[in-house]
Coordinates of C-alpha atoms and ligand atoms in Angstrom, one line a residue:
Chain A
M13 CA 7.6 -76.2 -77.2
K14 CA 9.6 -79.2 -76.0
Q15 CA 8.7 -81.8 -73.3
F16 CA 10.8 -81.2 -70.2
D17 CA 12.9 -84.3 -70.6
Q18 CA 13.6 -83.4 -74.2
Q19 CA 15.1 -80.1 -73.3
T20 CA 18.9 -79.7 -73.5
Y21 CA 20.8 -78.9 -70.3
Y22 CA 21.2 -75.3 -71.6
E23 CA 17.5 -74.9 -72.1
I24 CA 16.8 -76.3 -68.6
L25 CA 19.3 -73.9 -67.0
D26 CA 18.4 -70.9 -69.3
L27 CA 21.9 -70.7 -70.6
T28 CA 23.6 -70.5 -74.0
P29 CA 26.2 -73.1 -75.0
A30 CA 28.9 -70.5 -74.7
A31 CA 28.3 -70.2 -70.9
K32 CA 31.4 -70.1 -68.7
P33 CA 31.6 -71.9 -65.3
P34 CA 30.6 -68.7 -63.3
D35 CA 27.5 -68.3 -65.5
I36 CA 26.7 -72.0 -65.0
R37 CA 27.0 -71.7 -61.2
D38 CA 24.8 -68.6 -61.2
A39 CA 22.2 -70.2 -63.4
Y40 CA 22.1 -73.3 -61.2
R41 CA 21.7 -71.2 -58.0
T42 CA 18.9 -69.2 -59.5
A43 CA 17.2 -72.4 -60.8
L44 CA 17.4 -73.9 -57.3
E45 CA 15.9 -70.7 -55.8
M46 CA 13.0 -71.2 -58.2
Y47 CA 12.5 -75.0 -57.9
Q48 CA 13.6 -76.3 -54.6
D49 CA 11.1 -77.5 -52.0
E50 CA 11.1 -74.3 -49.9
S51 CA 10.9 -72.0 -52.9
L52 CA 8.1 -69.5 -52.4
A53 CA 8.1 -68.5 -56.1
S54 CA 7.0 -72.0 -57.3
Y55 CA 4.8 -72.8 -54.3
S56 CA 1.9 -75.0 -55.5
F57 CA 3.1 -74.7 -59.1
F58 CA 4.4 -78.3 -59.3
D59 CA 3.4 -81.4 -57.4
E60 CA 6.0 -83.4 -55.5
D61 CA 6.9 -85.8 -58.3
E62 CA 7.4 -83.0 -60.8
R63 CA 9.6 -81.1 -58.4
K64 CA 11.7 -84.2 -57.9
T65 CA 12.0 -84.7 -61.6
I66 CA 13.1 -81.1 -62.2
L67 CA 15.6 -81.0 -59.3
S68 CA 17.3 -84.2 -60.4
K69 CA 17.5 -83.0 -63.9
L70 CA 18.9 -79.7 -62.8
E71 CA 21.6 -81.4 -60.8
E72 CA 22.4 -83.6 -63.7
A73 CA 22.7 -80.6 -66.0
F74 CA 24.8 -78.7 -63.6
L75 CA 27.3 -81.5 -63.1
A76 CA 27.5 -82.2 -66.8
L77 CA 28.3 -78.6 -67.6
I78 CA 30.4 -77.4 -64.8
D79 CA 33.2 -79.8 -65.6
T80 CA 35.0 -78.5 -68.8
D81 CA 35.8 -82.0 -70.2
S82 CA 32.3 -83.3 -69.7
K83 CA 30.8 -80.1 -71.1
A84 CA 33.0 -80.5 -74.2
D85 CA 31.7 -84.1 -74.6
Y86 CA 28.1 -83.0 -74.2
D87 CA 28.5 -80.2 -76.7
Q88 CA 30.0 -82.6 -79.3
D89 CA 27.0 -84.8 -78.7
L90 CA 24.5 -81.9 -79.2
I91 CA 26.3 -80.9 -82.4
R92 CA 26.2 -84.4 -83.7
R93 CA 22.5 -84.6 -83.0
G94 CA 22.0 -81.3 -84.8
L95 CA 20.6 -79.7 -81.6
I96 CA 23.1 -76.9 -81.6
N97 CA 25.4 -75.2 -84.1
K98 CA 29.1 -75.2 -83.7
D99 CA 29.2 -71.4 -83.7
A100 CA 27.0 -71.4 -80.6
L101 CA 30.0 -72.3 -78.6
D102 CA 31.8 -69.1 -79.6
P103 CA 31.5 -66.7 -76.6
T104 CA 31.5 -63.7 -79.0
A105 CA 28.5 -65.0 -80.8
Q106 CA 25.4 -62.9 -80.5
H107 CA 22.8 -64.4 -78.3
E108 CA 19.4 -63.6 -76.8
P109 CA 19.5 -62.1 -73.3
I110 CA 19.4 -65.1 -71.0
L111 CA 17.5 -65.3 -67.8
I112 CA 20.5 -64.7 -65.6
D113 CA 21.1 -61.4 -67.3
V114 CA 17.5 -60.4 -66.8
L115 CA 17.6 -61.2 -63.1
K116 CA 20.9 -59.5 -62.6
R117 CA 19.7 -56.4 -64.3
F118 CA 16.5 -56.5 -62.3
R119 CA 18.5 -56.8 -59.0
R120 CA 20.6 -53.9 -60.0
E121 CA 17.6 -51.8 -60.9
N122 CA 15.8 -52.8 -57.9
R123 CA 18.3 -51.1 -55.7
V124 CA 17.4 -47.7 -57.1
P125 CA 14.2 -47.1 -55.2
V126 CA 16.1 -47.7 -51.9
I127 CA 18.4 -44.8 -52.7
R128 CA 15.4 -42.8 -53.8
S129 CA 13.4 -43.3 -50.7
K130 CA 16.2 -41.6 -48.7
N131 CA 15.4 -38.6 -50.9
L132 CA 11.7 -38.4 -49.9
K133 CA 12.3 -35.2 -48.0
S134 CA 14.0 -33.6 -51.0
R135 CA 11.2 -35.0 -53.2
E136 CA 8.7 -33.3 -51.1
M137 CA 10.6 -30.0 -51.4
A138 CA 10.9 -30.4 -55.2
D139 CA 7.2 -31.1 -55.5
E140 CA 6.4 -27.9 -53.7
H141 CA 8.6 -25.9 -56.0
L142 CA 7.2 -27.7 -59.0
N143 CA 3.7 -27.1 -57.9
N144 CA 4.3 -23.4 -58.0
L145 CA 5.2 -23.8 -61.7
L146 CA 1.8 -25.1 -62.5
N147 CA 0.4 -21.6 -62.7
H148 CA 2.7 -21.0 -65.7
D149 CA 1.6 -22.1 -69.1
V150 CA 5.1 -23.2 -70.1
I151 CA 8.1 -24.4 -68.2
T152 CA 11.7 -23.9 -69.3
G153 CA 14.8 -25.9 -68.7
A154 CA 16.1 -23.0 -66.5
D155 CA 13.0 -23.4 -64.2
L156 CA 13.9 -27.1 -63.8
R157 CA 17.5 -26.5 -63.2
K158 CA 16.7 -24.0 -60.4
I159 CA 14.6 -26.6 -58.6
R160 CA 17.1 -29.4 -59.1
I161 CA 19.9 -27.2 -57.6
N162 CA 17.6 -26.2 -54.8
V163 CA 17.0 -29.7 -53.7
N164 CA 20.7 -30.5 -54.0
I165 CA 20.8 -33.1 -56.7
S166 CA 23.6 -33.1 -59.3
L167 CA 23.3 -34.0 -62.9
D168 CA 25.9 -36.7 -62.4
Q169 CA 23.7 -38.3 -59.7
I170 CA 20.7 -38.2 -62.1
S171 CA 22.8 -39.6 -64.9
D172 CA 23.9 -42.4 -62.6
E173 CA 20.4 -43.2 -61.7
T174 CA 18.8 -42.9 -65.1
K175 CA 21.8 -44.0 -67.3
I176 CA 21.2 -41.0 -69.4
R177 CA 24.4 -39.1 -70.5
T178 CA 25.0 -35.9 -68.7
T179 CA 25.3 -34.0 -72.0
Y180 CA 21.7 -34.9 -72.8
L181 CA 20.6 -33.8 -69.3
E182 CA 22.4 -30.5 -69.8
A183 CA 20.7 -30.1 -73.2
I184 CA 17.3 -30.5 -71.4
E185 CA 18.1 -27.7 -68.9
N186 CA 19.5 -25.5 -71.6
D187 CA 16.5 -25.9 -73.9
E188 CA 18.8 -27.2 -76.7
F189 CA 16.3 -29.6 -78.1
D190 CA 18.2 -30.4 -81.3
K191 CA 21.1 -31.8 -79.3
L192 CA 18.8 -34.8 -78.5
P193 CA 18.6 -37.7 -80.9
S194 CA 14.9 -37.2 -81.5
R195 CA 11.7 -35.7 -80.1
F196 CA 10.8 -39.1 -78.7
H197 CA 14.1 -39.2 -76.8
L198 CA 13.6 -35.7 -75.6
K199 CA 10.3 -36.8 -74.0
S200 CA 11.5 -40.0 -72.5
F201 CA 14.7 -38.4 -71.2
L202 CA 12.8 -35.5 -69.7
R203 CA 10.5 -37.9 -68.0
A204 CA 13.4 -39.8 -66.5
Y205 CA 15.1 -36.6 -65.5
L206 CA 12.1 -35.3 -63.7
K207 CA 11.3 -38.6 -62.0
S208 CA 14.7 -38.6 -60.3
F209 CA 13.6 -35.7 -58.1
A210 CA 9.8 -35.2 -58.5
S211 CA 6.8 -37.4 -57.8
D212 CA 4.4 -36.6 -60.5
V213 CA 6.1 -35.7 -63.8
E214 CA 3.4 -35.6 -66.5
P215 CA 2.1 -32.0 -66.0
Y216 CA 5.6 -30.7 -66.2
V217 CA 6.5 -32.8 -69.2
E218 CA 3.5 -31.4 -71.0
R219 CA 4.3 -27.8 -70.1
Y220 CA 7.9 -28.1 -71.1
L221 CA 7.2 -29.8 -74.4
K222 CA 4.7 -27.0 -75.4
R223 CA 7.7 -25.1 -76.7
V224 CA 8.8 -27.8 -79.0
E225 CA 6.5 -27.3 -82.0
Chain B
M20 CA -8.8 -45.5 -76.9
R21 CA -10.3 -47.2 -73.8
H22 CA -8.0 -49.3 -71.6
I23 CA -9.7 -51.9 -69.4
L24 CA -7.5 -53.2 -66.6
A25 CA -8.7 -56.1 -64.5
V26 CA -7.3 -56.5 -61.0
G27 CA -7.4 -59.9 -59.3
G28 CA -5.6 -62.2 -57.1
G29 CA -5.8 -64.3 -54.0
K30 CA -8.2 -64.0 -51.2
G31 CA -7.3 -62.9 -47.7
G32 CA -6.7 -59.2 -48.5
S33 CA -3.7 -59.2 -50.7
G34 CA -4.5 -55.6 -51.5
K35 CA -6.5 -55.7 -54.7
S36 CA -8.9 -53.0 -53.7
F37 CA -6.1 -50.9 -52.2
I38 CA -4.2 -51.0 -55.5
S39 CA -7.3 -50.5 -57.6
G40 CA -8.4 -47.4 -55.6
N41 CA -5.0 -45.8 -55.5
M42 CA -4.3 -46.4 -59.1
G43 CA -7.6 -44.7 -59.9
I44 CA -6.6 -41.7 -57.9
L45 CA -3.1 -41.5 -59.5
L46 CA -4.4 -41.9 -63.1
A47 CA -7.1 -39.2 -62.5
A48 CA -4.5 -36.9 -61.0
R49 CA -2.6 -37.2 -64.2
G50 CA -5.6 -36.0 -66.1
K51 CA -6.9 -39.3 -67.3
R52 CA -10.6 -39.8 -67.1
T53 CA -10.8 -42.9 -65.1
L54 CA -13.6 -45.2 -63.9
L55 CA -13.3 -47.7 -61.1
I56 CA -15.8 -50.5 -61.1
D57 CA -16.2 -52.7 -58.0
V58 CA -17.2 -56.0 -59.5
D59 CA -16.4 -57.8 -56.2
L60 CA -20.2 -58.1 -55.6
G61 CA -20.7 -59.5 -52.1
G62 CA -17.4 -58.1 -50.9
A63 CA -17.6 -54.6 -52.3
N64 CA -15.6 -52.0 -50.4
L65 CA -13.8 -50.1 -53.1
H66 CA -15.9 -47.0 -52.4
T67 CA -14.6 -46.9 -48.8
M68 CA -11.0 -47.2 -50.1
I69 CA -11.5 -43.8 -52.0
G70 CA -13.4 -42.2 -49.2
I71 CA -17.0 -42.6 -50.2
S72 CA -19.1 -44.0 -47.3
Y73 CA -22.5 -44.3 -48.8
P74 CA -22.7 -44.7 -52.5
R75 CA -26.1 -43.6 -53.7
V76 CA -26.4 -46.1 -56.5
S77 CA -24.6 -49.3 -57.3
L78 CA -24.3 -52.2 -59.7
S79 CA -27.3 -53.9 -58.0
D80 CA -29.5 -51.2 -59.5
F81 CA -28.2 -52.1 -63.0
I82 CA -28.5 -55.9 -62.4
S83 CA -32.0 -55.6 -61.1
K84 CA -32.8 -53.6 -64.2
D85 CA -33.9 -50.5 -62.2
V86 CA -31.6 -48.5 -64.5
E87 CA -31.1 -49.0 -68.2
S88 CA -27.5 -48.0 -68.6
L89 CA -24.3 -48.2 -66.7
D90 CA -23.9 -44.5 -67.2
D91 CA -26.7 -43.9 -64.8
I92 CA -24.9 -45.5 -61.9
V93 CA -21.6 -43.8 -62.4
I94 CA -20.9 -41.6 -59.4
P95 CA -18.4 -38.7 -59.3
T96 CA -15.8 -38.7 -56.6
A97 CA -14.0 -36.0 -54.7
V98 CA -11.1 -36.4 -57.1
P99 CA -11.5 -34.6 -60.4
N100 CA -11.5 -37.1 -63.3
L101 CA -12.2 -40.1 -61.1
F102 CA -15.5 -41.9 -61.2
L103 CA -16.9 -45.0 -59.5
I104 CA -19.4 -47.7 -60.1
S105 CA -19.9 -49.2 -56.7
G106 CA -20.7 -52.8 -56.0
A107 CA -22.1 -52.0 -52.5
Q108 CA -25.5 -53.1 -51.2
N109 CA -25.4 -56.1 -53.4
S110 CA -26.8 -59.3 -51.9
L111 CA -25.7 -61.2 -54.9
D112 CA -22.3 -62.9 -55.2
I113 CA -20.7 -62.5 -58.6
A114 CA -20.4 -66.3 -58.9
N115 CA -24.3 -66.5 -58.7
L116 CA -25.1 -63.9 -61.4
H117 CA -27.4 -65.4 -64.0
Y118 CA -26.1 -65.8 -67.5
Q119 CA -28.3 -62.9 -68.9
Q120 CA -27.4 -60.6 -66.0
K121 CA -23.7 -61.3 -66.5
M122 CA -23.8 -60.9 -70.3
R123 CA -25.7 -57.6 -70.0
L124 CA -23.0 -56.3 -67.7
L125 CA -20.1 -57.7 -69.8
K126 CA -21.4 -56.0 -72.9
A127 CA -22.0 -52.7 -71.2
I128 CA -18.6 -52.2 -69.7
P129 CA -16.6 -51.8 -73.0
K130 CA -19.2 -49.3 -74.2
L131 CA -18.5 -46.8 -71.4
S132 CA -16.4 -43.9 -72.5
F133 CA -13.5 -43.4 -70.1
E134 CA -9.8 -43.5 -70.9
Y135 CA -9.1 -46.0 -68.2
I136 CA -11.5 -48.5 -66.6
I137 CA -10.2 -50.5 -63.6
L138 CA -12.2 -53.5 -62.6
D139 CA -11.7 -54.7 -59.0
L140 CA -12.6 -58.4 -59.4
G141 CA -12.1 -59.5 -55.8
A142 CA -10.7 -62.9 -54.9
G143 CA -12.9 -65.1 -57.0
T144 CA -11.9 -67.7 -59.6
S145 CA -15.4 -68.6 -60.5
F146 CA -16.6 -69.0 -64.0
N147 CA -18.2 -65.6 -64.0
T148 CA -15.1 -63.8 -62.6
I149 CA -13.0 -65.3 -65.4
D150 CA -15.4 -63.8 -67.9
F151 CA -14.5 -60.3 -66.7
F152 CA -10.8 -61.0 -67.1
M153 CA -11.6 -62.0 -70.7
V154 CA -13.2 -58.6 -71.6
S155 CA -10.2 -56.7 -70.2
N156 CA -7.2 -55.6 -72.1
Y157 CA -4.8 -56.3 -69.3
C158 CA -4.9 -58.6 -66.3
L159 CA -3.1 -57.4 -63.2
F160 CA -2.5 -59.9 -60.4
V161 CA -1.8 -58.8 -56.8
T162 CA -0.1 -61.2 -54.5
T163 CA 1.6 -60.9 -51.2
P164 CA 4.9 -62.7 -50.5
E165 CA 3.1 -65.6 -48.7
P166 CA 2.5 -69.1 -50.0
T167 CA -1.3 -68.8 -49.5
S168 CA -1.6 -65.8 -51.7
I169 CA 0.8 -67.2 -54.3
E170 CA -1.2 -70.4 -54.5
N171 CA -4.3 -68.4 -55.2
V172 CA -2.7 -66.4 -57.9
Y173 CA -1.4 -69.5 -59.7
R174 CA -4.9 -71.0 -59.5
L175 CA -6.4 -67.9 -61.0
I176 CA -3.8 -67.8 -63.8
R177 CA -4.5 -71.5 -64.6
A178 CA -8.3 -70.8 -64.7
I179 CA -7.8 -67.9 -67.2
Y180 CA -5.3 -70.0 -69.1
L181 CA -7.6 -72.9 -69.4
R182 CA -10.5 -70.7 -70.4
K183 CA -8.4 -69.4 -73.3
I184 CA -7.6 -72.9 -74.4
K185 CA -11.3 -73.9 -74.3
Y186 CA -12.1 -70.8 -76.3
V187 CA -9.6 -71.8 -79.1
L188 CA -10.9 -75.4 -79.1
N189 CA -14.6 -74.4 -79.2
E190 CA -15.8 -76.4 -82.2
D191 CA -17.4 -79.8 -81.6
D192 CA -14.7 -82.1 -82.7
F193 CA -12.0 -80.2 -80.8
K194 CA -14.2 -80.1 -77.7
A195 CA -14.0 -83.9 -77.5
F196 CA -10.3 -83.8 -78.2
L197 CA -9.8 -81.4 -75.3
D198 CA -12.0 -83.3 -72.9
G199 CA -10.0 -86.5 -73.6
F200 CA -6.8 -84.6 -73.1
L201 CA -7.9 -83.0 -69.8
D202 CA -9.0 -86.3 -68.5
R203 CA -5.5 -87.7 -69.0
H204 CA -3.7 -84.5 -67.7
K205 CA -5.3 -83.9 -64.4
G206 CA -4.5 -80.3 -63.4
I207 CA -2.0 -78.4 -65.5
K208 CA 1.1 -80.5 -65.2
L209 CA 4.7 -79.9 -66.2
D210 CA 4.4 -81.0 -69.8
F211 CA 0.8 -79.9 -70.2
L212 CA 1.3 -77.3 -72.9
A213 CA 4.1 -79.2 -74.7
D214 CA 1.8 -82.3 -74.9
L215 CA -1.2 -80.3 -75.8
L216 CA 0.6 -78.5 -78.7
S217 CA 2.2 -81.7 -80.0
M218 CA -1.1 -83.6 -80.0
L219 CA -3.0 -80.8 -81.5
H220 CA -0.3 -80.4 -84.1
R221 CA -0.9 -84.0 -85.2
K222 CA -4.6 -83.3 -85.5
D223 CA -4.5 -79.9 -87.0
P224 CA -1.2 -78.0 -87.4
E225 CA -2.9 -74.6 -88.0
K226 CA -5.0 -74.9 -84.9
A227 CA -1.8 -75.7 -82.9
M228 CA -0.3 -72.5 -84.2
I229 CA -3.3 -70.4 -83.3
M230 CA -3.3 -72.0 -79.8
K231 CA 0.3 -71.0 -79.3
Q232 CA -0.3 -67.5 -80.5
T233 CA -3.4 -67.0 -78.5
L234 CA -1.8 -68.1 -75.2
Q235 CA 1.2 -65.8 -76.0
S236 CA -1.1 -62.9 -76.5
L237 CA -2.3 -63.0 -72.9
N238 CA -1.1 -59.9 -71.2
F239 CA -0.5 -60.7 -67.5
K240 CA 1.1 -58.3 -65.0
L241 CA 2.1 -59.1 -61.5
I242 CA 2.5 -57.0 -58.4
V243 CA 3.9 -58.2 -55.0
N244 CA 2.1 -56.1 -52.4
Q245 CA 2.9 -55.8 -48.7
H246 CA 6.5 -56.4 -49.4
R247 CA 8.7 -56.2 -46.3
K248 CA 12.4 -55.6 -46.1
Q249 CA 13.2 -59.2 -45.3
D250 CA 11.3 -60.6 -48.4
R251 CA 13.3 -61.4 -51.5
P252 CA 13.0 -58.5 -53.9
D253 CA 12.9 -60.8 -57.0
L254 CA 10.1 -63.1 -55.9
G255 CA 7.8 -61.6 -58.6
Q256 CA 10.5 -61.9 -61.2
L257 CA 10.9 -65.6 -60.4
M258 CA 7.2 -66.2 -60.6
A259 CA 7.0 -64.4 -64.0
T260 CA 9.9 -66.6 -65.2
L261 CA 8.1 -69.8 -64.1
A262 CA 4.9 -68.7 -66.0
R263 CA 7.0 -68.0 -69.1
K264 CA 9.0 -71.2 -69.0
H265 CA 6.2 -73.7 -68.1
L266 CA 3.0 -72.2 -69.4
A267 CA 4.6 -70.3 -72.3
L268 CA 2.8 -67.1 -71.3
K269 CA 4.0 -63.6 -71.0
M270 CA 3.8 -62.2 -67.5
D271 CA 5.6 -59.0 -66.6
F272 CA 6.6 -58.3 -63.1
W273 CA 5.6 -54.7 -62.3
G274 CA 7.4 -54.4 -59.0
N275 CA 7.0 -54.6 -55.2
V276 CA 4.7 -52.3 -53.2
S277 CA 6.2 -51.9 -49.7
F278 CA 4.3 -52.8 -46.6
D279 CA 3.5 -49.7 -44.5
D280 CA 1.5 -49.6 -41.2
R281 CA 0.1 -46.3 -42.3
V282 CA -2.0 -48.1 -45.0
H283 CA -4.1 -49.2 -42.1
T284 CA -4.2 -45.7 -40.6
A285 CA -5.3 -44.2 -44.0
I286 CA -8.0 -46.8 -44.5
C287 CA -9.3 -46.3 -41.0
S288 CA -9.5 -42.5 -41.5
K289 CA -11.2 -43.1 -44.9
V290 CA -8.7 -41.0 -46.7
P291 CA -6.9 -42.6 -49.7
F292 CA -3.4 -43.6 -48.8
I293 CA -1.8 -41.9 -51.8
Q294 CA -3.3 -38.6 -50.7
K295 CA -2.7 -38.9 -47.0
Y296 CA 0.9 -40.2 -47.3
P297 CA 2.3 -39.2 -50.7
Y298 CA 5.9 -39.1 -49.4
T299 CA 6.4 -42.7 -48.4
R300 CA 8.2 -45.5 -50.0
T301 CA 4.8 -47.2 -50.6
A302 CA 3.5 -44.2 -52.4
T303 CA 6.5 -44.1 -54.6
D304 CA 6.0 -47.7 -55.4
L305 CA 2.4 -47.0 -56.3
R306 CA 3.4 -44.2 -58.6
E307 CA 5.8 -46.4 -60.4
I308 CA 3.1 -48.9 -61.1
C309 CA 0.9 -46.1 -62.4
D310 CA 3.8 -45.2 -64.7
S311 CA 3.8 -48.7 -66.0
I312 CA 0.1 -48.7 -66.7
M313 CA 0.4 -45.5 -68.6
L314 CA 3.4 -46.6 -70.5
L315 CA 1.7 -49.9 -71.5
A316 CA -1.4 -48.0 -72.6
E317 CA 0.7 -45.7 -74.7
Q318 CA 2.5 -48.6 -76.3
T319 CA -0.8 -50.3 -77.0
E320 CA -2.1 -47.2 -78.7
E321 CA 1.1 -46.8 -80.7
F322 CA 0.9 -50.4 -81.8
Q323 CA -2.8 -50.1 -82.8
Y324 CA -2.1 -46.9 -84.6
A325 CA 0.8 -48.6 -86.6
Q326 CA -1.5 -51.5 -87.5
Q327 CA -4.1 -49.1 -88.8
E328 CA -1.5 -47.3 -90.9
L329 CA -0.4 -50.7 -92.3
Q330 CA -4.0 -51.4 -93.3
F331 CA -4.3 -48.2 -95.2
E332 CA -1.1 -48.9 -97.2
Ligands
LIG401 N1 1.0 -52.1 -48.9 C1 0.3 -52.4 -47.8 N2 0.9 -52.2 -46.6 C2 0.2 -52.4 -45.4 N3 -1.0 -52.9 -45.4 C3 -1.6 -53.2 -46.5 C4 -1.0 -52.9 -47.8 N4 -1.9 -53.2 -48.8 C5 -3.0 -53.7 -48.1 N5 -2.8 -53.7 -46.8 C6 -3.8 -54.1 -45.8 O1 -4.5 -55.2 -46.3 C7 -5.9 -55.0 -46.1 C8 -6.6 -55.6 -47.2 O2 -6.5 -54.9 -48.4 P1 -7.6 -54.9 -49.5 O3 -8.9 -54.6 -49.0 O4 -7.1 -54.0 -50.6 O5 -7.5 -56.4 -50.0 P2 -8.3 -57.2 -51.1 O6 -7.3 -57.9 -51.9 O7 -9.1 -56.2 -51.9 O8 -9.2 -58.1 -50.2 P3 -10.5 -58.9 -50.6 O9 -10.1 -60.1 -51.3 O10 -11.2 -59.1 -49.3 O11 -11.3 -58.0 -51.5 C9 -6.1 -53.5 -46.0 O12 -7.1 -53.3 -45.1 C10 -4.8 -53.0 -45.4 O13 -4.9 -52.9 -44.0
LIG402 MG1 -11.2 -56.1 -52.1

């Protein structure tokens, strides 16, 4: 672990050396949201001096990287000092997911519950139907399909929300277990499928899976 | 396997007992034998949260040695699979437990046979409270999107963090090293860990490695409760990132739990929220957190199982 003032501009902004100006701008904006005076997230985390140090370093990093010429100079310097590898500048190079990706993904995913909450009524209906199935020892894909159609949700919608391919969802409803990559996938896809219209999924997952050896 | 989850966070009603109680009900409804323990001695009210007005027995009976075993003060609840050890009628504050009383309780908890044990630790950051975090498998922090609550959560995280550091540097010659270091670094400052690791590395490289690994093994989870529409949705994510970047510890953000006026209504009617209002955004949020708990437990079990397999090979 490096001291703060030993970190490269990339480390400070959670970027890779291959970052393009839009990434750099995004990263700087996120960093400001995290570190500036009014930031709720870092409230009481740093004292005033530390915050000043961080903010001025962030600005320094942003200005050095956002300008293509100055970034090129900085990169050459890092390569000379052995702090980064030349290949790291190649945008096609494999890299670890950086903070900005994680946050973007989180924001995307976080919109999902908003859509879902509109469906609370249909969820209530689905729960009622599902509840009736609890008397049965086993549940089939056809049972689930009936309920899904009843509450008016299409497989495409579920696929949109869960990012699971429609063909796999169809396989679940058709009891075609071997069309899924593995038993583990079957279980986790089934869970995700059920979650998109039901509140409590475990009892149904269990009853469905009873038929798979 | 037994999963002990400690719930803590800031004072001022961030919702620790609300979350603990409703998680207990959800886990139990999914067929998991679950025990809630109200360790918030002095401020105990978890029983009320799940609709029990007068718990017959409580932790005070165990602490005063009227009963031998914790099993004797476990009370069943109206929810199948859900049990409670109440902290009610306790004149003691957890911070004032004697060493022996505390150790007896700390040793008894992991011996209980339940699938899930949830400890409501209240708002304390006292030495004793931190001990209870230490016997848990997972630490769940509940904050609200307010600076007061966030400040408290960070203080709690630092207290646990520092305890871990002290634990690693427990031998005599390291103790002196740490005391000297802490004197120079008042509070946990920006370069606290980087400095600590580099100085420790000079003294004993192996110890520095152990330190890093131990801190990384801390398993912190964060919930932002009473989240309103105008609050930023990624506050918890940013907090988790700060903890990772500056304290090198893993903290997963488990999501927001929406604010709902009906939480107040449910508590007043002494019916658990999740039962009274299952079709609300807040209930959906709670169920998602329950999913996260179960998933984590499953992964932990798989991991341990894989490790056992490796040992046999
Ligand atoms: N999601 C929510 N929406 C609306 N109100 C809430 C929510 N969560 C908690 N509350 C309110 O906050 C109050 C305090 O909650 P709770 O008792 O769980 O806090 P606590 O963290 O356990 O407090 P203490 O530190 O005193 O033990 C509740 O009485 C309830 O009215
Ligand atoms: Mg409480």
